[in-house]
PDB file of C-alpha atoms in Angstrom:
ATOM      1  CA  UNK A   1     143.377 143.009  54.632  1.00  0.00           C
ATOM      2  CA  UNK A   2     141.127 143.077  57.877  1.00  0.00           C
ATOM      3  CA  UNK A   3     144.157 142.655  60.004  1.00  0.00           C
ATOM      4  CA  UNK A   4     145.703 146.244  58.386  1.00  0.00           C
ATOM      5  CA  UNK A   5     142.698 148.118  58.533  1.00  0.00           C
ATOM      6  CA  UNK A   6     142.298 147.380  61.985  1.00  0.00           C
ATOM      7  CA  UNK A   7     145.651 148.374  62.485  1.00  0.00           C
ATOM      8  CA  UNK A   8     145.369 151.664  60.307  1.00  0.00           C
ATOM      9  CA  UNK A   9     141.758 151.948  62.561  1.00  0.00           C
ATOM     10  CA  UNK A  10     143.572 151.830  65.804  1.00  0.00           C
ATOM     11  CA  UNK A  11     146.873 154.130  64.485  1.00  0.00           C
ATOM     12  CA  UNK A  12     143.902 156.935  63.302  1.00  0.00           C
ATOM     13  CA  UNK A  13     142.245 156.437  66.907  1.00  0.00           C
ATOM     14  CA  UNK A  14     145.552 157.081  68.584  1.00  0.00           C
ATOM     15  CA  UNK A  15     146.670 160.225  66.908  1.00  0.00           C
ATOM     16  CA  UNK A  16     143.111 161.459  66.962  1.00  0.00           C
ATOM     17  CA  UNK A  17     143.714 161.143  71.143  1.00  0.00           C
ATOM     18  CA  UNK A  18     147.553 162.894  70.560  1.00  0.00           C
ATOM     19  CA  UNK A  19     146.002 165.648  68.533  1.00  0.00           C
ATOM     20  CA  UNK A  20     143.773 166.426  71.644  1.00  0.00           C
ATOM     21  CA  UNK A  21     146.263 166.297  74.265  1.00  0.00           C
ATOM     22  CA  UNK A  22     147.885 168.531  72.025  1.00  0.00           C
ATOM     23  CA  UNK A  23     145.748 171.042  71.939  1.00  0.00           C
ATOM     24  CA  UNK A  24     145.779 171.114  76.446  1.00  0.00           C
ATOM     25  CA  UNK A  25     149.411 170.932  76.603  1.00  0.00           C
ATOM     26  CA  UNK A  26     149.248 174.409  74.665  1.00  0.00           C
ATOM     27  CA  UNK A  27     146.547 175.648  77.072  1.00  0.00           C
ATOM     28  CA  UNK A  28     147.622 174.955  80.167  1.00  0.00           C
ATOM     29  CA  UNK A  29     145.762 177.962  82.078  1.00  0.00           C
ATOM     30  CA  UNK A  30     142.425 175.885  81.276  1.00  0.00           C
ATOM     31  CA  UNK A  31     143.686 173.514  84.281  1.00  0.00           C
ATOM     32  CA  UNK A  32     143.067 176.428  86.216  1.00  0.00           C
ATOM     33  CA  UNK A  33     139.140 176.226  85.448  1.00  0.00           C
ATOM     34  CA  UNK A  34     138.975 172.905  86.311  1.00  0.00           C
ATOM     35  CA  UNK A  35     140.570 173.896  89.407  1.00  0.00           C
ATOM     36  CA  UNK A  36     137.979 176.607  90.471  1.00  0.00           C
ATOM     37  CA  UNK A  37     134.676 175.377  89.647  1.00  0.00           C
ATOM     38  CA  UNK A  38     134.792 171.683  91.372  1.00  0.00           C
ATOM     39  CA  UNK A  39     135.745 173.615  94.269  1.00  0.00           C
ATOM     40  CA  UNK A  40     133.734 177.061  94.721  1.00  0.00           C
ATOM     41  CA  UNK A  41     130.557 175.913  93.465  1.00  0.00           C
ATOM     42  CA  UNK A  42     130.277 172.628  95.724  1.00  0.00           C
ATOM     43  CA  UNK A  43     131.627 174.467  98.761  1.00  0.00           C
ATOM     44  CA  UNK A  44     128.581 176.617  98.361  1.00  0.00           C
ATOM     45  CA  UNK A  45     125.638 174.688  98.286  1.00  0.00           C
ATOM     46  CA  UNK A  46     127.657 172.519 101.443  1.00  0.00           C
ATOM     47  CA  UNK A  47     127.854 175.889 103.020  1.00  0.00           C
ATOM     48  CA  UNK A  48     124.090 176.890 102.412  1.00  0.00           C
ATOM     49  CA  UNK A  49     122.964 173.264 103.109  1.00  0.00           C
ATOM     50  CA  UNK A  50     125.093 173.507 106.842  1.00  0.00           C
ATOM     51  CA  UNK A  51     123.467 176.969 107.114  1.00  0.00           C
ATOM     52  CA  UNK A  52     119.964 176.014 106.565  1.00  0.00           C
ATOM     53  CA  UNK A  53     120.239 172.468 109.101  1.00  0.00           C
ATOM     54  CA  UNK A  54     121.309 174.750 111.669  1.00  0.00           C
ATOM     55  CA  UNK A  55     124.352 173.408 110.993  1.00  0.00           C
ATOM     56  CA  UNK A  56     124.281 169.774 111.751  1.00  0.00           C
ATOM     57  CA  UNK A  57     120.346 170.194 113.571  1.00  0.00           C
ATOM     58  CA  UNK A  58     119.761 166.178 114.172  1.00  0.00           C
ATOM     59  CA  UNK A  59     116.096 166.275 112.400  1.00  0.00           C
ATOM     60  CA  UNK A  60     117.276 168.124 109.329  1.00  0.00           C
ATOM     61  CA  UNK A  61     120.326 164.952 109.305  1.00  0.00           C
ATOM     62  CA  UNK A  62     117.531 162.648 110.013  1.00  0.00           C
ATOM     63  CA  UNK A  63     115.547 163.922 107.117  1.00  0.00           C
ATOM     64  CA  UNK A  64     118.814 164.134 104.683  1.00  0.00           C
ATOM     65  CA  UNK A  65     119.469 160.462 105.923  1.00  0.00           C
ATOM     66  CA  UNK A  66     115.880 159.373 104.745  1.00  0.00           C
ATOM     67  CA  UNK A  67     116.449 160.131 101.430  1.00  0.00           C
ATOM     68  CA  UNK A  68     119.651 160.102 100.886  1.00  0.00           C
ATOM     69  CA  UNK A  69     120.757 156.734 102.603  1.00  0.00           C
ATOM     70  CA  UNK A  70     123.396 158.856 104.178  1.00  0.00           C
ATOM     71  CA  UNK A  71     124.289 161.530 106.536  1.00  0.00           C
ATOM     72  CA  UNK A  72     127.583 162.787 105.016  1.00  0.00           C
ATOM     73  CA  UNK A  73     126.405 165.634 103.353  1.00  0.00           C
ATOM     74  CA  UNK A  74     129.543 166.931 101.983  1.00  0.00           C
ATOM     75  CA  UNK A  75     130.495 164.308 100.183  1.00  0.00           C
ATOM     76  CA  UNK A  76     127.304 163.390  98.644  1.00  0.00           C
ATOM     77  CA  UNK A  77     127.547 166.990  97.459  1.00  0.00           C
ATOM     78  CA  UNK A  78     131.014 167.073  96.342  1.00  0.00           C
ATOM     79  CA  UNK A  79     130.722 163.579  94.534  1.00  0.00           C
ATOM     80  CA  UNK A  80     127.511 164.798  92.164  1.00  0.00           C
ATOM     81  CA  UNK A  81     129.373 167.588  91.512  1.00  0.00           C
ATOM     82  CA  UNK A  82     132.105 165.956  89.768  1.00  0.00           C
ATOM     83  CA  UNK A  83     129.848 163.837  87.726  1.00  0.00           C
ATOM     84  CA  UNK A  84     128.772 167.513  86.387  1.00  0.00           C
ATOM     85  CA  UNK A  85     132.073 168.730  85.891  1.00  0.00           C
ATOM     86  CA  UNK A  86     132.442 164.688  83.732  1.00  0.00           C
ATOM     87  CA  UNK A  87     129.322 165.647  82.056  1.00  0.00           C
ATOM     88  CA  UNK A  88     130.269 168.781  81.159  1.00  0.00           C
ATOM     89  CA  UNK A  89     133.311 168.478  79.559  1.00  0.00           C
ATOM     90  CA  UNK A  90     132.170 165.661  78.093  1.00  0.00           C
ATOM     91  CA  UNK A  91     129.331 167.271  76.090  1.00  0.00           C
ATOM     92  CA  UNK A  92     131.421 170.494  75.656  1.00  0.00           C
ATOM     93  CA  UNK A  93     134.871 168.431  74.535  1.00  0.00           C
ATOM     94  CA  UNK A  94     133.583 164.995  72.735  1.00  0.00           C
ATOM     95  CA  UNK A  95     130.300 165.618  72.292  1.00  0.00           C
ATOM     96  CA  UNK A  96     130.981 169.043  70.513  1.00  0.00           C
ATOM     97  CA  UNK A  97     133.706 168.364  68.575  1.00  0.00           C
ATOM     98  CA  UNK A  98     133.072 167.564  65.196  1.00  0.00           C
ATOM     99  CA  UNK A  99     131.043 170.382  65.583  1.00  0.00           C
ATOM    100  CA  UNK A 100     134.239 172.294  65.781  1.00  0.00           C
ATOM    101  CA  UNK A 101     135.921 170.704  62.936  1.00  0.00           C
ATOM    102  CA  UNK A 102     132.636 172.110  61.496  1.00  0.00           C
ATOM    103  CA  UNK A 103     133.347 175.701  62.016  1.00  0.00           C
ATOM    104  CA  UNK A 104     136.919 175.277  61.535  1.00  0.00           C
ATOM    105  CA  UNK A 105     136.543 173.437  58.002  1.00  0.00           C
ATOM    106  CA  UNK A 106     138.176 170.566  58.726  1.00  0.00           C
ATOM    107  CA  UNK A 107     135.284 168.056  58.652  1.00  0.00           C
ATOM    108  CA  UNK A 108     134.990 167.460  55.175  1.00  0.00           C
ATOM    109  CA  UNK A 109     139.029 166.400  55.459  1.00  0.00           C
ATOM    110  CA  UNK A 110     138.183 164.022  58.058  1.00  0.00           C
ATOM    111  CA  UNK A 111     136.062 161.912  56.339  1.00  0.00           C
ATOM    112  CA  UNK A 112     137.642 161.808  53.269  1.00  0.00           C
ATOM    113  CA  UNK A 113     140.036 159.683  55.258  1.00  0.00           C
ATOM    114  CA  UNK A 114     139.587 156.072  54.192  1.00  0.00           C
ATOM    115  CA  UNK A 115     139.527 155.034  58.357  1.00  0.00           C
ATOM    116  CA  UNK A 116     136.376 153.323  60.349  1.00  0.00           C
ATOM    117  CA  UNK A 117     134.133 156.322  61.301  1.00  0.00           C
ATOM    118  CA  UNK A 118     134.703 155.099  64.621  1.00  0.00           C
ATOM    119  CA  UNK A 119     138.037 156.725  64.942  1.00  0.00           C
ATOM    120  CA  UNK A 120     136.070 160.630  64.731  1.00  0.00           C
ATOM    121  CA  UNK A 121     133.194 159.247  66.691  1.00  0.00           C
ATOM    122  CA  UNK A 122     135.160 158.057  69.514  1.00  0.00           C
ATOM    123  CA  UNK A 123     138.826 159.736  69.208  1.00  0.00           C
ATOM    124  CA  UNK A 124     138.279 163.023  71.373  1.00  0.00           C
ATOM    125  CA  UNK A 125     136.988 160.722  74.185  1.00  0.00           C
ATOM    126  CA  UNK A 126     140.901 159.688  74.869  1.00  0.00           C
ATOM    127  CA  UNK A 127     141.853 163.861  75.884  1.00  0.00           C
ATOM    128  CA  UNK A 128     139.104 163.832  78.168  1.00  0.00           C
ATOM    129  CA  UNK A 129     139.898 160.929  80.347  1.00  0.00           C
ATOM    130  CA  UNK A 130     142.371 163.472  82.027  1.00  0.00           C
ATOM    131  CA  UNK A 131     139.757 166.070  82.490  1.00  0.00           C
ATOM    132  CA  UNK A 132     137.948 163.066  84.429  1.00  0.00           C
ATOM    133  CA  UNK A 133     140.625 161.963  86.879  1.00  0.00           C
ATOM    134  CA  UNK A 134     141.782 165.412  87.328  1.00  0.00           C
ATOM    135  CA  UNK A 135     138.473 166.767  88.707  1.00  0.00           C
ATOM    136  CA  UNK A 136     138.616 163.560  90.772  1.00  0.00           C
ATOM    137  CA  UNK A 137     141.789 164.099  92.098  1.00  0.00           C
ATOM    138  CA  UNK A 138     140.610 168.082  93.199  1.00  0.00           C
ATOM    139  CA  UNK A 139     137.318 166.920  94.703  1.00  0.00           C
ATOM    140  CA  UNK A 140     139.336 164.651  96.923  1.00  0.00           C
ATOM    141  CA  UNK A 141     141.902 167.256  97.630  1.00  0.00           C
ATOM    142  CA  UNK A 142     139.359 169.876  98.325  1.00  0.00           C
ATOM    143  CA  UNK A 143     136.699 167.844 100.627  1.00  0.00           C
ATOM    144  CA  UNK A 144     139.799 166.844 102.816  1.00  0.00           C
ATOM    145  CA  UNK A 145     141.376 170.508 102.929  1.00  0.00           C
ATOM    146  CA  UNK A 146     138.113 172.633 103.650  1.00  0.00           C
ATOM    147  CA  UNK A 147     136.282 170.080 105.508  1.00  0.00           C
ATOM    148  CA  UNK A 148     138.400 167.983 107.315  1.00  0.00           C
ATOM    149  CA  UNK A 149     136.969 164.700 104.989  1.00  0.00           C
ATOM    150  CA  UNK A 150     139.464 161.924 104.958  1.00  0.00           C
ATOM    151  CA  UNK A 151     138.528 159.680 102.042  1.00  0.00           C
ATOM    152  CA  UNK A 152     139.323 155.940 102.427  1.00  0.00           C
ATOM    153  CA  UNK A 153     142.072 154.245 100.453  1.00  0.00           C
ATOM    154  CA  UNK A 154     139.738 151.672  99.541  1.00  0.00           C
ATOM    155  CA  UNK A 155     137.265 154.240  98.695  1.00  0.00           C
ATOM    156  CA  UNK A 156     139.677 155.969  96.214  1.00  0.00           C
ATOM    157  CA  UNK A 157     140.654 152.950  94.575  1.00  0.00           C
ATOM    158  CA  UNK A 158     136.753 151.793  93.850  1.00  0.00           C
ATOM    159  CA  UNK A 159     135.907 155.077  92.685  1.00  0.00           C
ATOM    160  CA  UNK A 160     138.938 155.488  89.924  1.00  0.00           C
ATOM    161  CA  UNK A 161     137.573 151.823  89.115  1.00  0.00           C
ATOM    162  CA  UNK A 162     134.037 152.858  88.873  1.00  0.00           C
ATOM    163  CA  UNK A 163     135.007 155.711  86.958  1.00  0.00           C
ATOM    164  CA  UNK A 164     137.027 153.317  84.463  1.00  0.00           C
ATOM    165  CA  UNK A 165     133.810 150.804  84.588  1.00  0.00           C
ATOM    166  CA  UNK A 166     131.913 154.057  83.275  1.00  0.00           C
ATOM    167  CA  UNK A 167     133.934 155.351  80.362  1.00  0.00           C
ATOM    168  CA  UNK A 168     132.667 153.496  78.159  1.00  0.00           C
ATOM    169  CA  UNK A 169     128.672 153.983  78.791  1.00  0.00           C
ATOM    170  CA  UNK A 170     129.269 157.681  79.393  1.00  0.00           C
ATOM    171  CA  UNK A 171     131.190 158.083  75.957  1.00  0.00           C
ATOM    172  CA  UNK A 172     129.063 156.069  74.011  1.00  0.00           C
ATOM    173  CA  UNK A 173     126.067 158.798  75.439  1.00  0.00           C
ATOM    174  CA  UNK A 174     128.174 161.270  74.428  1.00  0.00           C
ATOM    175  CA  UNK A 175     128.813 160.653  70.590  1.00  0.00           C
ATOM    176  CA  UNK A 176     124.463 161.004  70.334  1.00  0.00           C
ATOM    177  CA  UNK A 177     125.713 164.812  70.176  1.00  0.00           C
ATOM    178  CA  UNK A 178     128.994 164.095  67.677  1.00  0.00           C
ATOM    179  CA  UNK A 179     126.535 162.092  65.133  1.00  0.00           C
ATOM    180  CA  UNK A 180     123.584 164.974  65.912  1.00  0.00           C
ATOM    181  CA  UNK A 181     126.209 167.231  64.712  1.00  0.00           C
ATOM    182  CA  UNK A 182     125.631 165.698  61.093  1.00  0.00           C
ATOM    183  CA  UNK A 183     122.099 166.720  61.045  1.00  0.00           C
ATOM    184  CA  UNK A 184     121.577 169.706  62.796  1.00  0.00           C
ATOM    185  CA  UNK A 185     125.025 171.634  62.991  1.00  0.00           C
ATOM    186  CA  UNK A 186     125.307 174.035  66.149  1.00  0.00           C
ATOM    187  CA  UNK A 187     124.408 171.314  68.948  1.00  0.00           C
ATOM    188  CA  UNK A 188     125.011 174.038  71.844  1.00  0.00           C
ATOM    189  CA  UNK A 189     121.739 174.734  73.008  1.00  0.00           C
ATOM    190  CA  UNK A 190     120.816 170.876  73.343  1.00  0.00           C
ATOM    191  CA  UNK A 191     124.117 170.041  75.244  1.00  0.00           C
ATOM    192  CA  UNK A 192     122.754 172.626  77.861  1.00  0.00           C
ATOM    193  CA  UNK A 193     119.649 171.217  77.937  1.00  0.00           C
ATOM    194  CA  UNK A 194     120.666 167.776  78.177  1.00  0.00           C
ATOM    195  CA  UNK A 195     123.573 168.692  80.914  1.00  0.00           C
ATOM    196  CA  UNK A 196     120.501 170.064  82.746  1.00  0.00           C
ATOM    197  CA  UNK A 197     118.227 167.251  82.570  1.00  0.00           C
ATOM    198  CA  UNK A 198     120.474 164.266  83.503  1.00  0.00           C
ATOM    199  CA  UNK A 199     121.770 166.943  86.784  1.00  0.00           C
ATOM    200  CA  UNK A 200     117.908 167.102  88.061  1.00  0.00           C
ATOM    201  CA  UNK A 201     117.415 163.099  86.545  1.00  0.00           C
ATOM    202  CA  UNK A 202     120.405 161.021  87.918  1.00  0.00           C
ATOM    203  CA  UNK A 203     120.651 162.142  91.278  1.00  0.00           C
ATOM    204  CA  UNK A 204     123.431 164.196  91.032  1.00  0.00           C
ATOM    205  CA  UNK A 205     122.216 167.177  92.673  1.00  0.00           C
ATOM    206  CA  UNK A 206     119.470 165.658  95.114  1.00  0.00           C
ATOM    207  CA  UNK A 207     118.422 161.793  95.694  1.00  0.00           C
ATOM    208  CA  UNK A 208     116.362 160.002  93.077  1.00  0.00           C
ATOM    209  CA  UNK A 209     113.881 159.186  95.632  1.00  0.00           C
ATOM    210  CA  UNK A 210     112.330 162.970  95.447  1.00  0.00           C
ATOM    211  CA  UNK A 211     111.646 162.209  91.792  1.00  0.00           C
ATOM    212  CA  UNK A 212     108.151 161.186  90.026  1.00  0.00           C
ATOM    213  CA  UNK A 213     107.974 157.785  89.345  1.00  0.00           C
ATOM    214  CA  UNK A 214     108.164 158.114  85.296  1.00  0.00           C
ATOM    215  CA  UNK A 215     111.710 160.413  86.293  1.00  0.00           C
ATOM    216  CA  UNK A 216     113.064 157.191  88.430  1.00  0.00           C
ATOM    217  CA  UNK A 217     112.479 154.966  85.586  1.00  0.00           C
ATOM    218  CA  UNK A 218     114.250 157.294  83.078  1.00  0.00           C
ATOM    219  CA  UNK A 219     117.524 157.738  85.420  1.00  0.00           C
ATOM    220  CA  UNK A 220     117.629 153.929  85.695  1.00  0.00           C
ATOM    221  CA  UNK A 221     118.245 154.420  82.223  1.00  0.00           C
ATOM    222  CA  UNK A 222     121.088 156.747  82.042  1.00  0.00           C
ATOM    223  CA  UNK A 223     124.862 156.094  82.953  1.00  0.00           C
ATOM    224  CA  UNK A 224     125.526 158.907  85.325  1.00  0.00           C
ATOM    225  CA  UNK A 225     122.399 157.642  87.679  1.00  0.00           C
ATOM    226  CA  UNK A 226     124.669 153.850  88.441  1.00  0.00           C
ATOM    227  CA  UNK A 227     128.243 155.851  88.588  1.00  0.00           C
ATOM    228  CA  UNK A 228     127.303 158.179  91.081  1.00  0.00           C
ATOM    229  CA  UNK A 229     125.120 155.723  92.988  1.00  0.00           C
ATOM    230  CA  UNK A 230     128.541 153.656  93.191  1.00  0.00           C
ATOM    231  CA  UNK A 231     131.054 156.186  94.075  1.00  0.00           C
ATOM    232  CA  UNK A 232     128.550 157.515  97.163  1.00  0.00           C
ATOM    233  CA  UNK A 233     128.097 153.914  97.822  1.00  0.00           C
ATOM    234  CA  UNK A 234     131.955 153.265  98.380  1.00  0.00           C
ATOM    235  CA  UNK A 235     132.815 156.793  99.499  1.00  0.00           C
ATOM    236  CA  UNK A 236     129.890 157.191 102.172  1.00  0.00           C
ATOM    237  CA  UNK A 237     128.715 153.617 103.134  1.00  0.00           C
ATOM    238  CA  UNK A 238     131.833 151.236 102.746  1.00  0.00           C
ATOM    239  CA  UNK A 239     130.184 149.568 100.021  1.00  0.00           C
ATOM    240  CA  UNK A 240     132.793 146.818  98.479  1.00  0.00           C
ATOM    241  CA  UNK A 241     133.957 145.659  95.405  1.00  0.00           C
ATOM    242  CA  UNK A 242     131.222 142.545  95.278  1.00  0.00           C
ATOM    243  CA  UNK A 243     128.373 145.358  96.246  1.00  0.00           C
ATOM    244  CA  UNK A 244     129.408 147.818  93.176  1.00  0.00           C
ATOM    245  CA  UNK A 245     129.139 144.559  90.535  1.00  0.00           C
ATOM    246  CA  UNK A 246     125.409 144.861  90.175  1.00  0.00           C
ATOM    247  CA  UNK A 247     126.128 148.880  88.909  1.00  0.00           C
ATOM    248  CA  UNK A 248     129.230 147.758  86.648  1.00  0.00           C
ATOM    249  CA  UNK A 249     127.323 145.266  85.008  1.00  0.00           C
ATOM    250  CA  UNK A 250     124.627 147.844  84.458  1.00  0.00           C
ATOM    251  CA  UNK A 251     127.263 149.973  82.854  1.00  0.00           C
ATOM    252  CA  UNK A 252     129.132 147.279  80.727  1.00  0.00           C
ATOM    253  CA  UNK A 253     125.305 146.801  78.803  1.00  0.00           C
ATOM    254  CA  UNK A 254     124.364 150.515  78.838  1.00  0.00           C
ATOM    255  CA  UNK A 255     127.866 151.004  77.071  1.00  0.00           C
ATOM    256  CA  UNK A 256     127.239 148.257  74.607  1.00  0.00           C
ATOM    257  CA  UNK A 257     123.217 149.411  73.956  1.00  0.00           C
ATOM    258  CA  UNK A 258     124.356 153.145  73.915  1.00  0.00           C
ATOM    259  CA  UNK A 259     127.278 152.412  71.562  1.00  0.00           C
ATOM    260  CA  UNK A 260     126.236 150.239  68.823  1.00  0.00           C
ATOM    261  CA  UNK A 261     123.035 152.859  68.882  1.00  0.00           C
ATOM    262  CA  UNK A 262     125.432 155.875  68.294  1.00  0.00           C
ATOM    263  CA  UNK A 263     127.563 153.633  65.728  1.00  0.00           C
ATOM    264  CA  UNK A 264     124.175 153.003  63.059  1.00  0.00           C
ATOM    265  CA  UNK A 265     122.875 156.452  63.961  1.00  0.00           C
ATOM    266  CA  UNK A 266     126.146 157.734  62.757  1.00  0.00           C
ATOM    267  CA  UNK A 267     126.247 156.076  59.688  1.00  0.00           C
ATOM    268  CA  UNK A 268     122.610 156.835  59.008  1.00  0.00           C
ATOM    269  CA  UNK A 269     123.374 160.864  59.580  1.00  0.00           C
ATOM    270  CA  UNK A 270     126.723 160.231  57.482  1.00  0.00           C
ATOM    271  CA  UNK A 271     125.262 159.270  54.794  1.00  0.00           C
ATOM    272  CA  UNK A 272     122.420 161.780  55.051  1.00  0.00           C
ATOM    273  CA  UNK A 273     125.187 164.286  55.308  1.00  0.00           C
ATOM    274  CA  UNK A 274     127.073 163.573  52.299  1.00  0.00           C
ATOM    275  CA  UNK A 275     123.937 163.818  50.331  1.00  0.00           C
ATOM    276  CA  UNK A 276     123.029 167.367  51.407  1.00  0.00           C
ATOM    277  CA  UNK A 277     126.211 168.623  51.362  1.00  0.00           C
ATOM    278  CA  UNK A 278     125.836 169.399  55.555  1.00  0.00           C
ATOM    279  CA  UNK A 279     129.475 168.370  55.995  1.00  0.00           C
ATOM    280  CA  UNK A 280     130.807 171.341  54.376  1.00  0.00           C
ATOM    281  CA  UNK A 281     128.115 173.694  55.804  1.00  0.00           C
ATOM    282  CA  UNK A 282     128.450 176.616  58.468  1.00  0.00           C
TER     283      UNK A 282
END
């Protein structure tokens, strides 16, 4: 009997993924988003960052190299940037989805399936892998096209692999908003808020080091902060597989922690849900 439910479990989990790549393959113009903002937005601040160094001034490097560990501002720039565009399709697509079978009226169908609750916790995740390695694969394209940045094989290869070391941590963060969606319903407003807070926390948009000391301790806390710190470390200092272990360990127990926290929360709000009829509500 275990051995079929799994099996049922794991069927439910893969149309749940074929349902969302679905839904792209009917909307293909949204590529064209994810096209557009890795590249404009990042180009910018590189732009206004060259402008304001006097473009390459050796004390304003010097001072960028203090904090940063690094004088390559472009790609430092162009790699937190595509952990934003990962967080925020993320927490708009996974994180926000069963508060669209919400609006749509589908939610209440869901769970009358008899499947692990697993399968609408973690099923959207599966779409938005190809968001992930898409926005990758355009950072690359663009730092090398507008700025002349060659990025090293063995660069690319440790940074898909440190992006495939994160999945799971960064999902398991995620589904906090899928099981909020239980209690509270619209989830928007927090999702901005939180998309916010973990830019300014993990380093994404500036070095940790410029943080308070009680903002460093919370960012060694978070996923982002260790996937990041990786992919700069490979991309901008050569860093090798045996120097990105500490981070992926990091990762493998945030994903674990994170998860089986998101797992009992669920089933807590679930069965708060059910009792107040919030399943079925606008």
């Amino acid at each position: 009997m275990n051995e079929a439910f799994t099996a049922a479990d794991l069927r439910a989990l893969v149309a749940a993924g074929q349902a969302q790549l679905r839904t792209l393959r009917r909307y293909p113009a949204a590529f064209l988003g994810q096209i557009f903002w890795p590249v404009l937005l990042p180009s910018v601040w590189v732009l206004m960052g060259q402008a304001y160094s006097g473009n390459g001034d050796p004390q304003a490097m010097s001072a960028f190299e203090s904090r940063s560990g690094t004088t390559g501002v472009t790609l430092f720039v162009f790699v937190g940037y595509a952990m934003y565009m990962w967080l925020s399709t993320l927490l708009w697509g996974p994180g926000t989805q069963l508060r669209r079978d919400q609006v749509t009226g589908t939610l209440e169908a869901v769970f009358l399936t008899p499947v692990s609750r697993v399968v609408p916790l973690f099923g959207p995740t599966l779409s938005n892998v190809i968001w992930t390695f898409f926005d990758l694969v355009v950072v690359g394209v663009a730092v090398w096209l507008l700025f002349g940045v060659v990025l090293p094989i063995g660069g690319i290869v440790l940074t898909l692999l440190i992006t495939l070391a994160g999945m799971p941590a960064m999902y398991a963060m995620g589904s906090f908003f899928s099981a909020s969606v239980l209690r509270f319903g619209e989830v928007g407003p927090a999702v901005q808020f939180v998309r916010g807070a973990l830019s300014l926390l993990c380093g994404i948009t500036f070095p940790i080091v410029m943080l308070p000391a009680w903002a460093q301790l919370t960012a060694q806390a978070m996923p982002p902060t260790y996937v990041v710190e990786a992919m700069r470390a490979v991309l901008l200092k050569g860093a090798g597989p045996i120097d990105i272990l500490p981070a992926i360990g990091v990762l493998a127990v945030l994903a674990v922690v994170f998860g089986a926290f998101a797992i009992a929360l669920f089933r807590v709000l679930e069965a708060s849900a059910r009792r107040t009829g919030m399943l079925g509500r606008y």
